[in-house]
């Protein structure tokens, strides 16, 4: 698979996920801090099915804010540092 095609597939998948974040400010923070790595890139290069996309955030504060966004209303969440 061509690199251009892989980039388009990954960009589409990330945009799809980002659009599910209703908080516009948080969505922009996540978009500015996102990294994708892992087996999805290898799978696409080898024209295999992608099992999942490994997403990382560069800024731990944005990660914490995103965690709080997804766990709203859940009272038994413990965030460990490290």
Tab-separated table of N, CA and C in Angstrom:
chain	number	residue	atom	x	y	z
A	1	UNK	N	0.858	-1.179	0.000
A	1	UNK	CA	0.000	0.000	0.000
A	1	UNK	C	0.903	1.241	0.000
A	2	UNK	N	0.504	2.220	-0.741
A	2	UNK	CA	1.268	3.455	-0.862
A	2	UNK	C	1.175	4.291	0.413
A	3	UNK	N	2.248	5.004	0.732
A	3	UNK	CA	2.299	5.842	1.936
A	3	UNK	C	1.182	6.882	1.915
A	4	UNK	N	0.907	7.447	0.764
A	4	UNK	CA	-0.160	8.446	0.624
A	4	UNK	C	-1.517	7.855	1.012
A	5	UNK	N	-1.765	6.634	0.603
A	5	UNK	CA	-3.017	5.950	0.927
A	5	UNK	C	-3.095	5.651	2.418
A	6	UNK	N	-1.979	5.200	2.985
A	6	UNK	CA	-1.930	4.911	4.423
A	6	UNK	C	-2.207	6.176	5.222
A	7	UNK	N	-1.589	7.268	4.827
A	7	UNK	CA	-1.811	8.545	5.519
A	7	UNK	C	-3.285	8.941	5.463
A	8	UNK	N	-3.915	8.748	4.316
A	8	UNK	CA	-5.329	9.098	4.169
A	8	UNK	C	-6.206	8.229	5.077
A	9	UNK	N	-5.923	6.928	5.129
A	9	UNK	CA	-6.695	6.014	5.976
A	9	UNK	C	-6.555	6.409	7.445
A	10	UNK	N	-5.326	6.672	7.878
A	10	UNK	CA	-5.083	7.029	9.278
A	10	UNK	C	-5.730	8.366	9.612
A	11	UNK	N	-5.586	9.342	8.733
A	11	UNK	CA	-6.191	10.656	8.960
A	11	UNK	C	-7.708	10.541	9.070
A	12	UNK	N	-8.314	9.761	8.193
A	12	UNK	CA	-9.766	9.565	8.227
A	12	UNK	C	-10.191	8.921	9.542
A	13	UNK	N	-9.460	7.901	9.980
A	13	UNK	CA	-9.793	7.195	11.224
A	13	UNK	C	-9.650	8.144	12.418
A	14	UNK	N	-8.589	8.935	12.456
A	14	UNK	CA	-8.392	9.875	13.565
A	14	UNK	C	-9.465	10.956	13.571
A	15	UNK	N	-9.802	11.476	12.413
A	15	UNK	CA	-10.841	12.507	12.326
A	15	UNK	C	-12.201	11.950	12.772
A	16	UNK	N	-12.446	10.704	12.423
A	16	UNK	CA	-13.687	10.041	12.836
A	16	UNK	C	-13.766	9.988	14.362
A	17	UNK	N	-12.670	9.583	14.993
A	17	UNK	CA	-12.647	9.513	16.456
A	17	UNK	C	-12.732	10.908	17.069
A	18	UNK	N	-11.950	11.857	16.551
A	18	UNK	CA	-11.962	13.212	17.104
A	18	UNK	C	-13.353	13.835	17.026
A	19	UNK	N	-14.073	13.547	15.961
A	19	UNK	CA	-15.413	14.136	15.814
A	19	UNK	C	-16.382	13.615	16.881
A	20	UNK	N	-16.035	12.513	17.537
A	20	UNK	CA	-16.901	11.981	18.598
A	20	UNK	C	-16.717	12.728	19.922
A	21	UNK	N	-15.694	13.559	20.008
A	21	UNK	CA	-15.460	14.353	21.215
A	21	UNK	C	-16.281	15.635	21.093
A	22	UNK	N	-17.334	15.739	21.878
A	22	UNK	CA	-18.271	16.863	21.757
A	22	UNK	C	-17.719	18.178	22.289
A	23	UNK	N	-16.778	18.125	23.204
A	23	UNK	CA	-16.161	19.331	23.757
A	23	UNK	C	-15.145	19.858	22.736
A	24	UNK	N	-15.504	20.955	22.059
A	24	UNK	CA	-14.704	21.474	20.946
A	24	UNK	C	-13.296	21.874	21.400
A	25	UNK	N	-13.177	22.514	22.539
A	25	UNK	CA	-11.852	22.920	23.032
A	25	UNK	C	-10.980	21.705	23.321
A	26	UNK	N	-11.555	20.703	23.951
A	26	UNK	CA	-10.815	19.484	24.238
A	26	UNK	C	-10.433	18.780	22.936
A	27	UNK	N	-11.352	18.734	21.994
A	27	UNK	CA	-11.065	18.105	20.707
A	27	UNK	C	-9.839	18.734	20.048
A	28	UNK	N	-9.750	20.048	20.080
A	28	UNK	CA	-8.603	20.739	19.488
A	28	UNK	C	-7.306	20.448	20.246
A	29	UNK	N	-7.400	20.399	21.574
A	29	UNK	CA	-6.219	20.054	22.372
A	29	UNK	C	-5.722	18.658	22.031
A	30	UNK	N	-6.650	17.724	21.933
A	30	UNK	CA	-6.288	16.347	21.599
A	30	UNK	C	-5.659	16.303	20.212
A	31	UNK	N	-6.278	16.978	19.264
A	31	UNK	CA	-5.773	16.997	17.888
A	31	UNK	C	-4.353	17.549	17.822
A	32	UNK	N	-4.059	18.552	18.636
A	32	UNK	CA	-2.729	19.169	18.646
A	32	UNK	C	-1.679	18.318	19.352
A	33	UNK	N	-2.100	17.309	20.103
A	33	UNK	CA	-1.174	16.514	20.919
A	33	UNK	C	-1.164	15.029	20.572
A	34	UNK	N	-1.792	14.639	19.503
A	34	UNK	CA	-1.979	13.218	19.210
A	34	UNK	C	-0.790	12.625	18.454
A	35	UNK	N	-0.492	11.391	18.812
A	35	UNK	CA	0.500	10.579	18.093
A	35	UNK	C	-0.124	9.217	17.835
A	36	UNK	N	0.129	8.659	16.670
A	36	UNK	CA	-0.353	7.325	16.373
A	36	UNK	C	0.862	6.465	16.044
A	37	UNK	N	0.917	5.305	16.645
A	37	UNK	CA	2.009	4.375	16.344
A	37	UNK	C	1.492	2.962	16.501
A	38	UNK	N	2.372	2.015	16.375
A	38	UNK	CA	1.992	0.639	16.627
A	38	UNK	C	1.752	-0.165	15.377
A	39	UNK	N	1.105	-1.289	15.590
A	39	UNK	CA	0.917	-2.280	14.541
A	39	UNK	C	0.016	-1.860	13.405
A	40	UNK	N	-0.807	-0.834	13.607
A	40	UNK	CA	-1.712	-0.423	12.527
A	40	UNK	C	-0.926	0.025	11.297
A	41	UNK	N	0.186	0.698	11.521
A	41	UNK	CA	1.004	1.179	10.406
A	41	UNK	C	1.612	-0.014	9.659
A	42	UNK	N	2.143	-0.950	10.424
A	42	UNK	CA	2.710	-2.159	9.820
A	42	UNK	C	1.645	-2.938	9.058
A	43	UNK	N	0.472	-3.085	9.664
A	43	UNK	CA	-0.621	-3.810	9.009
A	43	UNK	C	-0.994	-3.153	7.690
A	44	UNK	N	-1.099	-1.846	7.678
A	44	UNK	CA	-1.455	-1.140	6.448
A	44	UNK	C	-0.363	-1.296	5.392
A	45	UNK	N	0.896	-1.222	5.811
A	45	UNK	CA	2.002	-1.390	4.862
A	45	UNK	C	1.978	-2.780	4.224
A	46	UNK	N	1.569	-3.771	5.002
A	46	UNK	CA	1.530	-5.145	4.517
A	46	UNK	C	0.155	-5.533	3.968
A	47	UNK	N	-0.721	-4.551	3.839
A	47	UNK	CA	-2.073	-4.740	3.318
A	47	UNK	C	-2.842	-5.805	4.097
A	48	UNK	N	-2.700	-5.745	5.417
A	48	UNK	CA	-3.418	-6.642	6.307
A	48	UNK	C	-4.493	-5.848	7.042
A	49	UNK	N	-5.423	-6.578	7.640
A	49	UNK	CA	-6.487	-5.947	8.415
A	49	UNK	C	-5.892	-5.289	9.668
A	50	UNK	N	-6.366	-4.099	9.975
A	50	UNK	CA	-5.917	-3.374	11.168
A	50	UNK	C	-6.775	-3.802	12.349
A	51	UNK	N	-6.134	-4.263	13.416
A	51	UNK	CA	-6.865	-4.679	14.620
A	51	UNK	C	-7.271	-3.491	15.473
A	52	UNK	N	-6.372	-2.527	15.603
A	52	UNK	CA	-6.645	-1.340	16.410
A	52	UNK	C	-5.636	-0.258	16.063
A	53	UNK	N	-5.896	0.925	16.576
A	53	UNK	CA	-5.009	2.065	16.377
A	53	UNK	C	-4.505	2.496	17.749
A	54	UNK	N	-3.180	2.512	17.916
A	54	UNK	CA	-2.580	2.907	19.190
A	54	UNK	C	-2.363	4.416	19.180
A	55	UNK	N	-3.078	5.092	20.081
A	55	UNK	CA	-3.054	6.549	20.131
A	55	UNK	C	-2.400	7.008	21.424
A	56	UNK	N	-1.517	7.957	21.298
A	56	UNK	CA	-0.821	8.528	22.444
A	56	UNK	C	-0.985	10.037	22.412
A	57	UNK	N	-0.921	10.643	23.593
A	57	UNK	CA	-0.980	12.099	23.687
A	57	UNK	C	0.328	12.607	24.268
A	58	UNK	N	0.872	13.652	23.654
A	58	UNK	CA	2.158	14.198	24.084
A	58	UNK	C	2.073	14.912	25.428
A	59	UNK	N	0.954	15.546	25.692
A	59	UNK	CA	0.791	16.349	26.909
A	59	UNK	C	-0.022	15.572	27.945
A	60	UNK	N	0.598	15.239	29.095
A	60	UNK	CA	-0.126	14.479	30.117
A	60	UNK	C	-1.365	15.201	30.644
A	61	UNK	N	-1.354	16.527	30.630
A	61	UNK	CA	-2.528	17.279	31.095
A	61	UNK	C	-3.709	17.088	30.149
A	62	UNK	N	-3.436	17.013	28.861
A	62	UNK	CA	-4.502	16.757	27.882
A	62	UNK	C	-5.018	15.339	28.058
A	63	UNK	N	-4.136	14.403	28.323
A	63	UNK	CA	-4.546	13.025	28.585
A	63	UNK	C	-5.458	12.952	29.804
A	64	UNK	N	-5.101	13.656	30.856
A	64	UNK	CA	-5.922	13.678	32.063
A	64	UNK	C	-7.293	14.290	31.780
A	65	UNK	N	-7.310	15.374	31.020
A	65	UNK	CA	-8.582	16.026	30.671
A	65	UNK	C	-9.453	15.090	29.821
A	66	UNK	N	-8.826	14.366	28.892
A	66	UNK	CA	-9.561	13.424	28.055
A	66	UNK	C	-10.099	12.266	28.890
A	67	UNK	N	-9.314	11.800	29.838
A	67	UNK	CA	-9.755	10.728	30.737
A	67	UNK	C	-10.973	11.174	31.534
A	68	UNK	N	-10.933	12.388	32.038
A	68	UNK	CA	-12.071	12.917	32.793
A	68	UNK	C	-13.303	13.057	31.895
A	69	UNK	N	-13.086	13.452	30.657
A	69	UNK	CA	-14.189	13.582	29.700
A	69	UNK	C	-14.902	12.241	29.512
A	70	UNK	N	-14.105	11.190	29.313
A	70	UNK	CA	-14.685	9.871	29.056
A	70	UNK	C	-15.219	9.185	30.303
A	71	UNK	N	-14.851	9.655	31.473
A	71	UNK	CA	-15.300	8.996	32.701
A	71	UNK	C	-16.284	9.855	33.490
A	72	UNK	N	-16.871	10.846	32.869
A	72	UNK	CA	-17.876	11.672	33.538
A	72	UNK	C	-18.975	10.778	34.096
A	73	UNK	N	-19.336	11.012	35.321
A	73	UNK	CA	-20.417	10.256	35.925
A	73	UNK	C	-19.990	8.938	36.540
A	74	UNK	N	-18.763	8.546	36.318
A	74	UNK	CA	-18.241	7.339	36.947
A	74	UNK	C	-17.459	7.799	38.173
A	75	UNK	N	-17.880	7.377	39.334
A	75	UNK	CA	-17.310	7.924	40.565
A	75	UNK	C	-16.147	7.110	41.127
A	76	UNK	N	-15.912	5.928	40.586
A	76	UNK	CA	-14.870	5.097	41.130
A	76	UNK	C	-13.663	5.004	40.211
A	77	UNK	N	-13.197	6.147	39.707
A	77	UNK	CA	-12.037	6.170	38.829
A	77	UNK	C	-10.854	6.695	39.631
A	78	UNK	N	-9.771	5.951	39.596
A	78	UNK	CA	-8.542	6.375	40.264
A	78	UNK	C	-7.473	6.571	39.208
A	79	UNK	N	-6.894	7.750	39.165
A	79	UNK	CA	-5.843	8.048	38.188
A	79	UNK	C	-4.508	7.980	38.923
A	80	UNK	N	-3.658	7.080	38.456
A	80	UNK	CA	-2.352	6.890	39.078
A	80	UNK	C	-1.313	7.674	38.288
A	81	UNK	N	-0.436	8.355	38.966
A	81	UNK	CA	0.626	9.106	38.315
A	81	UNK	C	1.839	8.197	38.129
A	82	UNK	N	2.266	8.038	36.886
A	82	UNK	CA	3.465	7.239	36.620
A	82	UNK	C	3.093	6.009	35.947
